[in-house]
């Protein structure tokens, strides 16, 4: 499989999106099964990926799109952190679905 060490640029972003969606979906499943350690690990991974995506935006080249993505990533990170406190899998799934849509758009735009 593809690894982060082998991926660069658009491929790395696509990999991060895939890992983010997987982490969020795993967090939702962990909530449903009471696997709180797994939930914590997946939430930590998801928030780290969201932070990495946000901090690596190129605001000069990306303009308004970068600003919109920055707000989206920050909002998603806040939602994930808030959901981590509770026992509702829906916020994790909702955020995963949103990020999957963005990943698909990214793949189309860069592919």
mmCIF file of C-alpha atoms in Angstrom:
data_model
loop_
_atom_site.group_PDB
_atom_site.id
_atom_site.type_symbol
_atom_site.label_atom_id
_atom_site.label_comp_id
_atom_site.label_asym_id
_atom_site.label_seq_id
_atom_site.Cartn_x
_atom_site.Cartn_y
_atom_site.Cartn_z
ATOM 1 C CA UNK A 1 0.000 0.000 0.000
ATOM 2 C CA UNK A 2 0.855 3.631 -0.256
ATOM 3 C CA UNK A 3 2.590 5.167 2.748
ATOM 4 C CA UNK A 4 2.970 8.746 3.869
ATOM 5 C CA UNK A 5 6.727 8.491 3.234
ATOM 6 C CA UNK A 6 6.126 7.655 -0.432
ATOM 7 C CA UNK A 7 3.377 10.218 -1.004
ATOM 8 C CA UNK A 8 3.942 13.895 -1.770
ATOM 9 C CA UNK A 9 1.775 16.887 -2.640
ATOM 10 C CA UNK A 10 -1.727 15.980 -3.793
ATOM 11 C CA UNK A 11 -1.160 12.272 -3.130
ATOM 12 C CA UNK A 12 -0.218 13.018 0.479
ATOM 13 C CA UNK A 13 -3.344 15.118 0.970
ATOM 14 C CA UNK A 14 -5.453 12.295 -0.490
ATOM 15 C CA UNK A 15 -3.788 9.849 1.908
ATOM 16 C CA UNK A 16 -4.477 12.163 4.852
ATOM 17 C CA UNK A 17 -8.135 12.409 3.873
ATOM 18 C CA UNK A 18 -8.407 8.616 3.673
ATOM 19 C CA UNK A 19 -6.758 8.199 7.073
ATOM 20 C CA UNK A 20 -8.969 10.919 8.549
ATOM 21 C CA UNK A 21 -12.190 9.320 7.317
ATOM 22 C CA UNK A 22 -11.034 5.908 8.565
ATOM 23 C CA UNK A 23 -10.153 7.322 12.002
ATOM 24 C CA UNK A 24 -13.526 9.061 12.332
ATOM 25 C CA UNK A 25 -15.466 5.969 11.301
ATOM 26 C CA UNK A 26 -13.414 3.844 13.709
ATOM 27 C CA UNK A 27 -14.180 6.333 16.501
ATOM 28 C CA UNK A 28 -17.909 5.985 15.750
ATOM 29 C CA UNK A 29 -17.673 2.181 15.884
ATOM 30 C CA UNK A 30 -15.669 2.378 19.102
ATOM 31 C CA UNK A 31 -18.416 4.464 20.708
ATOM 32 C CA UNK A 32 -21.013 1.875 19.712
ATOM 33 C CA UNK A 33 -18.998 -1.017 21.127
ATOM 34 C CA UNK A 34 -17.783 0.751 24.265
ATOM 35 C CA UNK A 35 -14.133 0.573 23.176
ATOM 36 C CA UNK A 36 -13.209 3.867 24.804
ATOM 37 C CA UNK A 37 -9.438 3.446 24.482
ATOM 38 C CA UNK A 38 -9.844 2.911 20.732
ATOM 39 C CA UNK A 39 -12.176 5.923 20.555
ATOM 40 C CA UNK A 40 -9.580 8.062 22.291
ATOM 41 C CA UNK A 41 -6.808 6.884 19.954
ATOM 42 C CA UNK A 42 -8.900 7.501 16.828
ATOM 43 C CA UNK A 43 -10.034 10.931 18.045
ATOM 44 C CA UNK A 44 -6.408 11.858 18.702
ATOM 45 C CA UNK A 45 -5.435 10.685 15.211
ATOM 46 C CA UNK A 46 -8.333 12.510 13.548
ATOM 47 C CA UNK A 47 -7.614 15.796 15.321
ATOM 48 C CA UNK A 48 -3.910 15.533 14.451
ATOM 49 C CA UNK A 49 -4.737 14.959 10.781
ATOM 50 C CA UNK A 50 -7.190 17.870 10.732
ATOM 51 C CA UNK A 51 -4.521 20.075 12.303
ATOM 52 C CA UNK A 52 -1.942 18.917 9.732
ATOM 53 C CA UNK A 53 -4.326 19.607 6.852
ATOM 54 C CA UNK A 54 -5.097 23.064 8.229
ATOM 55 C CA UNK A 55 -1.513 24.099 8.957
ATOM 56 C CA UNK A 56 -0.291 23.008 5.525
ATOM 57 C CA UNK A 57 -2.756 25.116 3.551
ATOM 58 C CA UNK A 58 -1.131 27.535 1.103
ATOM 59 C CA UNK A 59 -3.112 30.733 1.566
ATOM 60 C CA UNK A 60 -1.180 32.606 -1.135
ATOM 61 C CA UNK A 61 -1.819 30.017 -3.833
ATOM 62 C CA UNK A 62 -5.188 28.832 -2.537
ATOM 63 C CA UNK A 63 -6.860 32.165 -1.813
ATOM 64 C CA UNK A 64 -10.486 31.882 -0.752
ATOM 65 C CA UNK A 65 -10.507 28.095 -1.115
ATOM 66 C CA UNK A 66 -7.734 27.838 1.478
ATOM 67 C CA UNK A 67 -9.609 30.163 3.828
ATOM 68 C CA UNK A 68 -12.778 28.101 3.447
ATOM 69 C CA UNK A 69 -10.892 24.859 4.058
ATOM 70 C CA UNK A 70 -9.184 26.348 7.129
ATOM 71 C CA UNK A 71 -12.583 27.199 8.623
ATOM 72 C CA UNK A 72 -13.919 23.773 7.711
ATOM 73 C CA UNK A 73 -10.959 21.930 9.257
ATOM 74 C CA UNK A 74 -11.098 24.020 12.440
ATOM 75 C CA UNK A 75 -14.846 23.469 12.736
ATOM 76 C CA UNK A 76 -14.476 19.741 12.150
ATOM 77 C CA UNK A 77 -11.717 19.561 14.750
ATOM 78 C CA UNK A 78 -13.913 21.361 17.285
ATOM 79 C CA UNK A 79 -16.821 19.025 16.525
ATOM 80 C CA UNK A 80 -14.648 15.931 16.935
ATOM 81 C CA UNK A 81 -13.213 17.171 20.236
ATOM 82 C CA UNK A 82 -16.715 17.975 21.522
ATOM 83 C CA UNK A 83 -17.997 14.564 20.390
ATOM 84 C CA UNK A 84 -15.099 12.833 22.149
ATOM 85 C CA UNK A 85 -16.655 13.760 25.482
ATOM 86 C CA UNK A 86 -19.951 12.029 24.733
ATOM 87 C CA UNK A 87 -21.278 8.660 23.656
ATOM 88 C CA UNK A 88 -22.925 9.607 20.361
ATOM 89 C CA UNK A 89 -21.338 8.154 17.209
ATOM 90 C CA UNK A 90 -23.285 10.482 14.878
ATOM 91 C CA UNK A 91 -20.914 13.481 14.999
ATOM 92 C CA UNK A 92 -18.005 11.232 14.032
ATOM 93 C CA UNK A 93 -19.959 9.749 11.120
ATOM 94 C CA UNK A 94 -21.210 13.146 9.978
ATOM 95 C CA UNK A 95 -17.703 14.585 9.983
ATOM 96 C CA UNK A 96 -16.375 11.476 8.202
ATOM 97 C CA UNK A 97 -19.030 11.865 5.500
ATOM 98 C CA UNK A 98 -18.176 15.548 5.023
ATOM 99 C CA UNK A 99 -14.467 14.799 4.791
ATOM 100 C CA UNK A 100 -15.115 11.947 2.340
ATOM 101 C CA UNK A 101 -16.984 14.406 0.087
ATOM 102 C CA UNK A 102 -14.089 16.856 0.265
ATOM 103 C CA UNK A 103 -11.638 14.040 -0.468
ATOM 104 C CA UNK A 104 -13.635 13.081 -3.553
ATOM 105 C CA UNK A 105 -13.645 16.693 -4.747
ATOM 106 C CA UNK A 106 -9.908 16.934 -4.077
ATOM 107 C CA UNK A 107 -9.266 13.742 -6.061
ATOM 108 C CA UNK A 108 -11.290 15.109 -8.977
ATOM 109 C CA UNK A 109 -9.557 18.497 -8.876
ATOM 110 C CA UNK A 110 -6.036 17.085 -8.669
ATOM 111 C CA UNK A 111 -6.467 13.813 -10.484
#
